[in-house]
PDB file of C-alpha atoms in Angstrom:
ATOM      1  CA  MET A 300       0.000   0.000   0.000  1.00 41.00           C
ATOM      2  CA  LYS A 301       1.342   3.436  -0.928  1.00 53.00           C
ATOM      3  CA  CYS A 302       2.253   5.698   1.996  1.00 54.00           C
ATOM      4  CA  ARG A 303       0.547   9.098   1.810  1.00 79.00           C
ATOM      5  CA  TYR A 304       2.759  11.338   3.895  1.00 89.00           C
ATOM      6  CA  ARG A 305       2.257  15.043   3.182  1.00 94.00           C
ATOM      7  CA  ILE A 306       4.754  17.840   3.756  1.00 95.00           C
ATOM      8  CA  VAL A 307       3.600  21.320   4.753  1.00 97.00           C
ATOM      9  CA  VAL A 308       6.017  24.260   5.026  1.00 98.00           C
ATOM     10  CA  SER A 309       4.783  27.335   6.908  1.00 98.00           C
ATOM     11  CA  ILE A 310       6.967  30.462   7.046  1.00 98.00           C
ATOM     12  CA  ASP A 311       6.605  33.372   9.476  1.00 97.00           C
ATOM     13  CA  GLY A 312       6.889  37.027   8.494  1.00 92.00           C
ATOM     14  CA  SER A 313       9.531  39.468   9.739  1.00 88.00           C
ATOM     15  CA  GLY A 314      11.248  41.627   7.128  1.00 90.00           C
ATOM     16  CA  ILE A 315      14.946  41.024   6.560  1.00 93.00           C
ATOM     17  CA  ARG A 316      14.868  38.246   9.149  1.00 94.00           C
ATOM     18  CA  GLY A 317      13.376  36.081   6.417  1.00 95.00           C
ATOM     19  CA  ILE A 318      17.046  35.153   6.120  1.00 96.00           C
ATOM     20  CA  ILE A 319      16.493  32.845   9.108  1.00 97.00           C
ATOM     21  CA  PRO A 320      13.984  30.415   7.527  1.00 97.00           C
ATOM     22  CA  LEU A 321      15.973  30.552   4.285  1.00 97.00           C
ATOM     23  CA  ARG A 322      19.127  29.501   6.131  1.00 97.00           C
ATOM     24  CA  VAL A 323      17.225  26.689   7.880  1.00 98.00           C
ATOM     25  CA  LEU A 324      15.721  25.510   4.576  1.00 96.00           C
ATOM     26  CA  SER A 325      19.169  25.611   2.966  1.00 96.00           C
ATOM     27  CA  LYS A 326      20.464  23.309   5.714  1.00 96.00           C
ATOM     28  CA  ILE A 327      17.561  20.888   5.278  1.00 95.00           C
ATOM     29  CA  GLU A 328      18.076  20.927   1.507  1.00 92.00           C
ATOM     30  CA  GLN A 329      21.816  20.271   1.958  1.00 93.00           C
ATOM     31  CA  MET A 330      21.177  17.304   4.255  1.00 93.00           C
ATOM     32  CA  VAL A 331      18.561  15.864   1.887  1.00 89.00           C
ATOM     33  CA  SER A 332      20.954  16.205  -1.059  1.00 88.00           C
ATOM     34  CA  GLU A 333      23.743  14.472   0.853  1.00 89.00           C
ATOM     35  CA  LEU A 334      21.361  11.613   1.553  1.00 83.00           C
ATOM     36  CA  ASP A 335      20.008  11.383  -2.024  1.00 81.00           C
ATOM     37  CA  SER A 336      21.028  13.914  -4.675  1.00 81.00           C
ATOM     38  CA  SER A 337      18.021  12.989  -6.835  1.00 79.00           C
ATOM     39  CA  ILE A 338      15.582  14.458  -4.284  1.00 79.00           C
ATOM     40  CA  ASP A 339      14.242  17.950  -5.012  1.00 79.00           C
ATOM     41  CA  LEU A 340      13.040  19.028  -1.563  1.00 84.00           C
ATOM     42  CA  ALA A 341      10.827  21.874  -2.803  1.00 83.00           C
ATOM     43  CA  SER A 342       9.075  19.542  -5.257  1.00 82.00           C
ATOM     44  CA  SER A 343       8.294  17.152  -2.385  1.00 87.00           C
ATOM     45  CA  VAL A 344       6.339  19.812  -0.470  1.00 93.00           C
ATOM     46  CA  ASP A 345       2.542  19.545  -0.823  1.00 95.00           C
ATOM     47  CA  LEU A 346       1.540  22.901   0.681  1.00 97.00           C
ATOM     48  CA  TYR A 347       3.363  26.185   1.201  1.00 98.00           C
ATOM     49  CA  ALA A 348       2.060  28.827   3.590  1.00 98.00           C
ATOM     50  CA  GLY A 349       3.453  32.211   4.537  1.00 97.00           C
ATOM     51  CA  SER A 350       2.789  35.614   5.998  1.00 96.00           C
ATOM     52  CA  SER A 351       4.573  38.836   5.042  1.00 94.00           C
ATOM     53  CA  THR A 352       8.201  37.863   4.249  1.00 94.00           C
ATOM     54  CA  GLY A 353       7.110  34.238   4.357  1.00 96.00           C
ATOM     55  CA  SER A 354       4.790  34.796   1.400  1.00 96.00           C
ATOM     56  CA  ILE A 355       7.711  36.038  -0.687  1.00 95.00           C
ATOM     57  CA  ILE A 356       9.804  33.007   0.235  1.00 96.00           C
ATOM     58  CA  GLY A 357       7.013  30.451  -0.144  1.00 96.00           C
ATOM     59  CA  GLY A 358       5.843  31.934  -3.433  1.00 95.00           C
ATOM     60  CA  ALA A 359       9.342  31.887  -4.891  1.00 95.00           C
ATOM     61  CA  LEU A 360       9.889  28.274  -3.861  1.00 95.00           C
ATOM     62  CA  MET A 361       6.808  27.215  -5.845  1.00 94.00           C
ATOM     63  CA  ILE A 362       8.016  28.556  -9.202  1.00 93.00           C
ATOM     64  CA  GLN A 363       8.861  25.677 -11.535  1.00 89.00           C
ATOM     65  CA  ASP A 364      10.254  25.325 -15.032  1.00 85.00           C
ATOM     66  CA  TYR A 365       8.507  23.474 -17.866  1.00 83.00           C
ATOM     67  CA  ASN A 366       9.875  20.164 -16.579  1.00 82.00           C
ATOM     68  CA  GLY A 367       8.471  20.699 -13.090  1.00 80.00           C
ATOM     69  CA  LYS A 368      11.869  21.471 -11.573  1.00 83.00           C
ATOM     70  CA  THR A 369      11.993  24.168  -8.899  1.00 87.00           C
ATOM     71  CA  ILE A 370      13.706  27.317 -10.233  1.00 90.00           C
ATOM     72  CA  HIS A 371      14.605  29.103  -6.986  1.00 92.00           C
ATOM     73  CA  SER A 372      16.440  27.289  -4.221  1.00 92.00           C
ATOM     74  CA  PRO A 373      16.507  28.625  -0.646  1.00 94.00           C
ATOM     75  CA  SER A 374      20.110  29.683  -1.347  1.00 93.00           C
ATOM     76  CA  SER A 375      19.201  31.732  -4.419  1.00 94.00           C
ATOM     77  CA  ILE A 376      16.348  33.449  -2.544  1.00 95.00           C
ATOM     78  CA  LEU A 377      18.782  34.128   0.307  1.00 95.00           C
ATOM     79  CA  ASP A 378      21.092  35.823  -2.201  1.00 93.00           C
ATOM     80  CA  PHE A 379      18.154  37.943  -3.374  1.00 92.00           C
ATOM     81  CA  PHE A 380      17.415  39.000   0.219  1.00 92.00           C
ATOM     82  CA  THR A 381      21.011  39.908   1.014  1.00 91.00           C
ATOM     83  CA  GLU A 382      21.508  41.822  -2.255  1.00 89.00           C
ATOM     84  CA  LYS A 383      18.125  43.593  -2.422  1.00 87.00           C
ATOM     85  CA  GLY A 384      17.046  43.548   1.213  1.00 85.00           C
ATOM     86  CA  ALA A 385      17.515  47.271   1.731  1.00 81.00           C
ATOM     87  CA  GLN A 386      15.083  47.995  -1.106  1.00 80.00           C
ATOM     88  CA  LEU A 387      12.685  45.167  -0.248  1.00 81.00           C
ATOM     89  CA  PHE A 388      12.331  46.227   3.370  1.00 78.00           C
ATOM     90  CA  ARG A 389      12.946  49.967   3.002  1.00 64.00           C
ATOM     91  CA  ASP A 390      15.974  50.391   5.218  1.00 51.00           C
ATOM     92  CA  LYS A 391      15.895  54.195   5.461  1.00 50.00           C
ATOM     93  CA  THR A 392      19.422  54.317   6.842  1.00 47.00           C
ATOM     94  CA  ASN A 393      20.771  52.820   3.611  1.00 48.00           C
ATOM     95  CA  ASN A 394      21.768  55.215   0.842  1.00 45.00           C
ATOM     96  CA  ASP A 395      20.987  52.567  -1.797  1.00 47.00           C
ATOM     97  CA  VAL A 396      17.334  52.856  -0.803  1.00 42.00           C
ATOM     98  CA  ILE A 397      17.288  56.634  -0.686  1.00 38.00           C
ATOM     99  CA  ASN A 398      18.780  56.815  -4.174  1.00 38.00           C
ATOM    100  CA  SER A 399      16.900  53.842  -5.618  1.00 40.00           C
ATOM    101  CA  SER A 400      14.327  54.295  -8.355  1.00 35.00           C
ATOM    102  CA  VAL A 401      13.330  50.610  -8.388  1.00 51.00           C
ATOM    103  CA  PRO A 402       9.842  50.192  -6.863  1.00 69.00           C
ATOM    104  CA  PHE A 403       9.032  47.318  -4.528  1.00 75.00           C
ATOM    105  CA  ASP A 404       6.655  45.646  -7.000  1.00 77.00           C
ATOM    106  CA  ASN A 405       9.213  45.867  -9.823  1.00 84.00           C
ATOM    107  CA  LEU A 406      11.801  44.129  -7.676  1.00 87.00           C
ATOM    108  CA  LEU A 407       9.421  41.261  -6.973  1.00 88.00           C
ATOM    109  CA  GLU A 408       8.315  41.027 -10.592  1.00 88.00           C
ATOM    110  CA  SER A 409      11.885  40.922 -11.891  1.00 87.00           C
ATOM    111  CA  PHE A 410      12.660  38.069  -9.493  1.00 88.00           C
ATOM    112  CA  CYS A 411       9.492  36.034 -10.079  1.00 87.00           C
ATOM    113  CA  GLY A 412       8.905  36.673 -13.773  1.00 85.00           C
ATOM    114  CA  SER A 413       5.483  36.619 -15.413  1.00 86.00           C
ATOM    115  CA  ILE A 414       3.975  33.929 -13.181  1.00 91.00           C
ATOM    116  CA  ASN A 415       0.298  34.080 -12.226  1.00 94.00           C
ATOM    117  CA  LEU A 416      -1.311  32.263  -9.305  1.00 95.00           C
ATOM    118  CA  GLU A 417      -3.013  29.895 -11.742  1.00 93.00           C
ATOM    119  CA  ASN A 418       0.436  28.742 -12.927  1.00 92.00           C
ATOM    120  CA  LEU A 419       1.447  27.467  -9.495  1.00 93.00           C
ATOM    121  CA  LYS A 420       1.340  23.673  -9.238  1.00 90.00           C
ATOM    122  CA  LYS A 421       1.231  23.452  -5.455  1.00 93.00           C
ATOM    123  CA  HIS A 422      -1.374  24.029  -2.810  1.00 96.00           C
ATOM    124  CA  PHE A 423      -0.761  27.307  -1.010  1.00 97.00           C
ATOM    125  CA  LEU A 424      -2.085  29.662   1.648  1.00 98.00           C
ATOM    126  CA  PHE A 425      -0.683  33.176   2.030  1.00 98.00           C
ATOM    127  CA  VAL A 426      -1.916  35.712   4.553  1.00 97.00           C
ATOM    128  CA  SER A 427      -2.767  39.367   3.976  1.00 97.00           C
ATOM    129  CA  TYR A 428      -4.713  41.945   5.984  1.00 97.00           C
ATOM    130  CA  ASP A 429      -7.699  43.773   4.507  1.00 97.00           C
ATOM    131  CA  LEU A 430      -7.735  47.326   5.805  1.00 95.00           C
ATOM    132  CA  ASN A 431     -11.301  47.915   4.593  1.00 96.00           C
ATOM    133  CA  SER A 432     -12.868  44.982   6.437  1.00 96.00           C
ATOM    134  CA  ASP A 433     -10.323  44.926   9.288  1.00 96.00           C
ATOM    135  CA  SER A 434      -9.839  41.194   8.830  1.00 96.00           C
ATOM    136  CA  GLN A 435      -7.446  38.622   7.449  1.00 96.00           C
ATOM    137  CA  PHE A 436      -7.487  37.914   3.718  1.00 97.00           C
ATOM    138  CA  LEU A 437      -6.247  34.523   2.540  1.00 97.00           C
ATOM    139  CA  PHE A 438      -4.815  33.807  -0.883  1.00 97.00           C
ATOM    140  CA  THR A 439      -5.243  30.094  -1.614  1.00 96.00           C
ATOM    141  CA  ASP A 440      -5.137  27.882  -4.679  1.00 95.00           C
ATOM    142  CA  VAL A 441      -8.937  27.577  -4.563  1.00 92.00           C
ATOM    143  CA  LEU A 442      -9.553  31.350  -4.632  1.00 88.00           C
ATOM    144  CA  THR A 443     -10.702  31.408  -8.244  1.00 86.00           C
ATOM    145  CA  ARG A 444     -11.526  35.118  -8.586  1.00 88.00           C
ATOM    146  CA  PHE A 445      -7.843  36.062  -8.338  1.00 90.00           C
ATOM    147  CA  ARG A 446      -6.372  33.116 -10.232  1.00 90.00           C
ATOM    148  CA  HIS A 447      -5.080  35.492 -12.956  1.00 93.00           C
ATOM    149  CA  LEU A 448      -3.307  37.710 -10.411  1.00 95.00           C
ATOM    150  CA  SER A 449       0.482  37.797 -10.762  1.00 94.00           C
ATOM    151  CA  LEU A 450       2.525  36.047  -8.097  1.00 95.00           C
ATOM    152  CA  SER A 451       4.536  39.236  -7.535  1.00 93.00           C
ATOM    153  CA  LYS A 452       1.343  41.251  -6.897  1.00 94.00           C
ATOM    154  CA  MET A 453       0.161  38.659  -4.383  1.00 95.00           C
ATOM    155  CA  MET A 454       3.536  38.870  -2.628  1.00 95.00           C
ATOM    156  CA  GLN A 455       3.205  42.652  -2.516  1.00 93.00           C
ATOM    157  CA  ALA A 456      -0.322  42.398  -1.070  1.00 95.00           C
ATOM    158  CA  CYS A 457       0.921  40.095   1.697  1.00 95.00           C
ATOM    159  CA  SER A 458       4.011  42.096   2.637  1.00 92.00           C
ATOM    160  CA  ALA A 459       3.148  45.795   2.148  1.00 89.00           C
ATOM    161  CA  LEU A 460       4.253  47.014   5.564  1.00 83.00           C
ATOM    162  CA  PRO A 461       2.314  50.063   6.809  1.00 79.00           C
ATOM    163  CA  GLY A 462       4.401  53.221   6.702  1.00 76.00           C
ATOM    164  CA  PHE A 463       6.791  51.720   4.167  1.00 77.00           C
ATOM    165  CA  PHE A 464       4.625  50.663   1.194  1.00 82.00           C
ATOM    166  CA  SER A 465       1.182  51.548  -0.110  1.00 85.00           C
ATOM    167  CA  PRO A 466      -1.618  48.981   0.311  1.00 90.00           C
ATOM    168  CA  VAL A 467      -2.610  46.913  -2.713  1.00 93.00           C
ATOM    169  CA  LYS A 468      -6.175  47.431  -3.946  1.00 94.00           C
ATOM    170  CA  LEU A 469      -7.921  44.275  -5.179  1.00 94.00           C
ATOM    171  CA  GLY A 470     -11.639  44.624  -5.807  1.00 92.00           C
ATOM    172  CA  ASN A 471     -13.171  46.011  -2.616  1.00 94.00           C
ATOM    173  CA  SER A 472     -10.143  45.045  -0.536  1.00 95.00           C
ATOM    174  CA  LEU A 473      -7.190  47.181   0.476  1.00 96.00           C
ATOM    175  CA  LEU A 474      -4.459  44.690   1.333  1.00 96.00           C
ATOM    176  CA  MET A 475      -1.439  45.077   3.609  1.00 94.00           C
ATOM    177  CA  ASP A 476       1.178  43.038   5.450  1.00 94.00           C
ATOM    178  CA  GLY A 477      -0.293  39.758   6.729  1.00 93.00           C
ATOM    179  CA  ALA A 478       1.831  39.818   9.887  1.00 92.00           C
ATOM    180  CA  ILE A 479      -0.701  42.292  11.280  1.00 91.00           C
ATOM    181  CA  VAL A 480      -3.155  39.408  11.765  1.00 92.00           C
ATOM    182  CA  ALA A 481      -0.996  36.270  11.660  1.00 93.00           C
ATOM    183  CA  LYS A 482       2.772  36.626  11.815  1.00 93.00           C
ATOM    184  CA  ASN A 483       2.928  32.869  12.370  1.00 95.00           C
ATOM    185  CA  PRO A 484       0.438  31.334   9.892  1.00 96.00           C
ATOM    186  CA  SER A 485       0.953  27.734  11.060  1.00 97.00           C
ATOM    187  CA  THR A 486      -2.524  27.168  12.513  1.00 96.00           C
ATOM    188  CA  LEU A 487      -4.159  28.537   9.363  1.00 97.00           C
ATOM    189  CA  ALA A 488      -1.883  26.336   7.258  1.00 98.00           C
ATOM    190  CA  TYR A 489      -2.616  23.204   9.286  1.00 97.00           C
ATOM    191  CA  ASN A 490      -6.372  23.729   9.169  1.00 97.00           C
ATOM    192  CA  TYR A 491      -6.177  24.171   5.396  1.00 98.00           C
ATOM    193  CA  ALA A 492      -3.971  21.088   5.042  1.00 97.00           C
ATOM    194  CA  ARG A 493      -6.527  19.047   6.956  1.00 96.00           C
ATOM    195  CA  GLN A 494      -9.227  20.160   4.517  1.00 96.00           C
ATOM    196  CA  LEU A 495      -7.062  18.876   1.687  1.00 96.00           C
ATOM    197  CA  TYR A 496      -5.746  15.759   3.429  1.00 95.00           C
ATOM    198  CA  PRO A 497      -8.174  14.800   6.216  1.00 94.00           C
ATOM    199  CA  ASN A 498      -6.615  11.414   6.987  1.00 93.00           C
ATOM    200  CA  ASP A 499      -3.024  11.565   5.740  1.00 95.00           C
ATOM    201  CA  PRO A 500       0.010  11.882   8.035  1.00 95.00           C
ATOM    202  CA  ILE A 501       1.389  15.432   7.817  1.00 96.00           C
ATOM    203  CA  ILE A 502       5.029  16.383   8.293  1.00 96.00           C
ATOM    204  CA  PHE A 503       4.567  19.998   9.344  1.00 97.00           C
ATOM    205  CA  ILE A 504       7.630  22.266   9.119  1.00 97.00           C
ATOM    206  CA  SER A 505       7.063  25.633  10.809  1.00 98.00           C
ATOM    207  CA  LEU A 506       9.845  28.153  10.207  1.00 98.00           C
ATOM    208  CA  GLY A 507      10.194  31.124  12.537  1.00 96.00           C
ATOM    209  CA  THR A 508      12.044  34.370  11.851  1.00 95.00           C
ATOM    210  CA  GLY A 509      13.710  34.690  15.224  1.00 93.00           C
ATOM    211  CA  LYS A 510      12.486  34.826  18.802  1.00 89.00           C
ATOM    212  CA  ARG A 511      13.139  38.054  20.651  1.00 78.00           C
ATOM    213  CA  LYS A 512      14.549  38.107  24.133  1.00 69.00           C
ATOM    214  CA  GLU A 513      11.819  37.993  26.785  1.00 63.00           C
ATOM    215  CA  ASN A 514      12.253  41.641  27.754  1.00 59.00           C
ATOM    216  CA  GLN A 515      11.442  42.584  24.116  1.00 64.00           C
ATOM    217  CA  PHE A 516       8.217  40.556  23.836  1.00 65.00           C
ATOM    218  CA  ASP A 517       5.104  42.298  22.529  1.00 70.00           C
ATOM    219  CA  ILE A 518       1.576  41.096  21.714  1.00 77.00           C
ATOM    220  CA  ILE A 519       2.609  39.746  18.321  1.00 79.00           C
ATOM    221  CA  GLU A 520       5.500  37.757  19.804  1.00 82.00           C
ATOM    222  CA  LYS A 521       3.156  36.236  22.383  1.00 84.00           C
ATOM    223  CA  GLU A 522       0.686  35.259  19.653  1.00 88.00           C
ATOM    224  CA  ILE A 523       3.516  33.533  17.766  1.00 90.00           C
ATOM    225  CA  MET A 524       4.293  31.454  20.845  1.00 88.00           C
ATOM    226  CA  LEU A 525       0.609  30.631  21.419  1.00 91.00           C
ATOM    227  CA  THR A 526       0.337  29.360  17.839  1.00 93.00           C
ATOM    228  CA  ASP A 527       3.435  27.218  18.376  1.00 93.00           C
ATOM    229  CA  ASP A 528       2.027  25.849  21.642  1.00 93.00           C
ATOM    230  CA  ASP A 529      -1.289  25.059  19.956  1.00 94.00           C
ATOM    231  CA  LEU A 530       0.333  22.917  17.264  1.00 95.00           C
ATOM    232  CA  TYR A 531       2.799  21.353  19.685  1.00 94.00           C
ATOM    233  CA  PHE A 532      -0.031  20.068  21.889  1.00 95.00           C
ATOM    234  CA  SER A 533      -2.093  19.067  18.843  1.00 94.00           C
ATOM    235  CA  ALA A 534       0.824  16.896  17.720  1.00 95.00           C
ATOM    236  CA  LYS A 535       0.843  15.242  21.145  1.00 94.00           C
ATOM    237  CA  LYS A 536      -2.779  14.189  20.628  1.00 94.00           C
ATOM    238  CA  GLU A 537      -2.852  13.523  16.883  1.00 93.00           C
ATOM    239  CA  LYS A 538      -0.645  10.673  15.704  1.00 91.00           C
ATOM    240  CA  ASN A 539      -0.942  11.893  12.109  1.00 94.00           C
ATOM    241  CA  LEU A 540       0.673  15.269  12.858  1.00 96.00           C
ATOM    242  CA  LEU A 541       4.482  15.317  12.949  1.00 96.00           C
ATOM    243  CA  TYR A 542       5.316  18.868  13.976  1.00 97.00           C
ATOM    244  CA  PHE A 543       8.697  20.599  13.693  1.00 97.00           C
ATOM    245  CA  ARG A 544       9.198  24.217  14.751  1.00 97.00           C
ATOM    246  CA  PHE A 545      12.523  25.882  13.953  1.00 97.00           C
ATOM    247  CA  GLN A 546      12.815  29.189  15.811  1.00 96.00           C
ATOM    248  CA  PRO A 547      16.262  30.577  16.746  1.00 95.00           C
ATOM    249  CA  THR A 548      16.611  33.184  19.485  1.00 93.00           C
ATOM    250  CA  ILE A 549      17.818  36.584  18.309  1.00 92.00           C
ATOM    251  CA  ILE A 550      21.053  37.202  20.218  1.00 92.00           C
ATOM    252  CA  GLU A 551      23.346  39.392  18.124  1.00 93.00           C
ATOM    253  CA  ALA A 552      21.014  40.599  15.354  1.00 92.00           C
ATOM    254  CA  SER A 553      19.037  43.831  15.489  1.00 89.00           C
ATOM    255  CA  SER A 554      15.324  43.768  16.334  1.00 83.00           C
ATOM    256  CA  ASP A 555      14.759  46.257  13.477  1.00 86.00           C
ATOM    257  CA  LEU A 556      13.019  44.276  10.727  1.00 85.00           C
ATOM    258  CA  ALA A 557      14.291  46.704   8.081  1.00 85.00           C
ATOM    259  CA  ASP A 558      17.960  46.725   9.115  1.00 90.00           C
ATOM    260  CA  SER A 559      19.486  45.307   5.935  1.00 89.00           C
ATOM    261  CA  SER A 560      23.036  46.429   6.619  1.00 91.00           C
ATOM    262  CA  GLN A 561      25.725  43.856   5.889  1.00 91.00           C
ATOM    263  CA  LYS A 562      26.678  44.006   9.560  1.00 94.00           C
ATOM    264  CA  ASN A 563      23.188  42.999  10.679  1.00 94.00           C
ATOM    265  CA  ILE A 564      22.811  40.379   7.944  1.00 94.00           C
ATOM    266  CA  SER A 565      26.043  38.775   9.183  1.00 95.00           C
ATOM    267  CA  ARG A 566      24.664  38.814  12.729  1.00 96.00           C
ATOM    268  CA  ILE A 567      21.393  37.201  11.627  1.00 96.00           C
ATOM    269  CA  ILE A 568      23.320  34.453   9.846  1.00 96.00           C
ATOM    270  CA  SER A 569      25.517  33.970  12.911  1.00 97.00           C
ATOM    271  CA  ASP A 570      22.467  33.583  15.177  1.00 96.00           C
ATOM    272  CA  VAL A 571      20.767  31.043  12.929  1.00 97.00           C
ATOM    273  CA  ASP A 572      23.939  29.053  12.244  1.00 97.00           C
ATOM    274  CA  LYS A 573      24.556  28.661  15.981  1.00 97.00           C
ATOM    275  CA  TYR A 574      20.964  27.429  16.331  1.00 97.00           C
ATOM    276  CA  ILE A 575      21.375  24.929  13.493  1.00 97.00           C
ATOM    277  CA  GLU A 576      24.579  23.472  14.939  1.00 97.00           C
ATOM    278  CA  SER A 577      22.940  22.981  18.342  1.00 97.00           C
ATOM    279  CA  HIS A 578      19.857  21.295  16.873  1.00 97.00           C
ATOM    280  CA  ILE A 579      21.352  18.771  14.421  1.00 97.00           C
ATOM    281  CA  PRO A 580      19.470  15.771  15.956  1.00 97.00           C
ATOM    282  CA  LYS A 581      16.186  17.601  15.273  1.00 97.00           C
ATOM    283  CA  PHE A 582      17.179  18.116  11.632  1.00 96.00           C
ATOM    284  CA  GLU A 583      18.142  14.441  11.381  1.00 95.00           C
ATOM    285  CA  ARG A 584      14.740  13.327  12.687  1.00 94.00           C
ATOM    286  CA  LEU A 585      13.039  15.490  10.084  1.00 95.00           C
ATOM    287  CA  LEU A 586      15.347  14.138   7.390  1.00 92.00           C
ATOM    288  CA  ARG A 587      14.316  10.554   8.127  1.00 88.00           C
ATOM    289  CA  LEU A 588      10.657  11.483   7.759  1.00 89.00           C
ATOM    290  CA  VAL A 589      11.236  13.380   4.510  1.00 86.00           C
ATOM    291  CA  LYS A 590      12.992  10.322   3.121  1.00 80.00           C
ATOM    292  CA  THR A 591       9.982   8.216   4.106  1.00 78.00           C
ATOM    293  CA  LYS A 592       7.781  10.571   2.096  1.00 72.00           C
ATOM    294  CA  VAL A 593      10.069  10.422  -0.944  1.00 65.00           C
ATOM    295  CA  ASP A 594      10.607   6.653  -0.768  1.00 67.00           C
ATOM    296  CA  ALA A 595       6.823   6.216  -0.856  1.00 62.00           C
ATOM    297  CA  ARG A 596       6.930   7.147  -4.557  1.00 54.00           C
ATOM    298  CA  TYR A 597       8.163   3.609  -5.170  1.00 46.00           C
ATOM    299  CA  ASP A 598       6.013   1.831  -2.606  1.00 47.00           C
ATOM    300  CA  PHE A 599       3.093   0.133  -4.377  1.00 35.00           C
TER     301      PHE A 599
END
């Protein structure tokens, strides 16, 4: 009998600290490749979810060529963040931003190309906030009225941070950064995954963008932790939920989500690399499960 493991990747929002989940994904991808170079990790994922920065990362990971091969690796997206981060996240202390004439949407479009939501071959859920209705707005693969919307425009609608970028108008909605309502979209992603796969085992990979020190906690940080706790305890009760949360503590890096200086980028990478090295057994457990999912292709 064919095993029906599903893989869900959910990515938090947090400006330039999107480098953190990208670094974690790069490590997972490296370990998978060392185990079996024929495995394309991104192609093995069944559902991508993201909020704010996470929508940019998740959307980019879904872009495929005509042969179904993933175009952007976590490493190539990481390069995009480090090279264009100051413009993406409007670091006002950076002269490149002050002198730049490249709009936010043009940057995203040049990176993603002319891909529309209808061209994506994966299930997805990306979070935005509708200013007009004061409520969350979810882009999913079943939202047919926006199926012709460009991927870059969807990314813009999910990551237009108030005070930095103008909201995106779609129909009667005025859409802004999804982190306003769900910085950690994991619960939304899991509920959607269960609609798609009510009985299948789910390997759920939740990628954080850095935990602040306790004396820097705010309401949003507490909500992130509550979401994590909710899924952690759900996994204790549900044998078909295999939950992994990767969330480094911010030690050296700045708490400024727009600080795209090379100094801060180096500090972010240092923080996440220390986390990775101290959590190798956790990565190895995940790797064994991913291999189970991939091996099931040949299990009839």
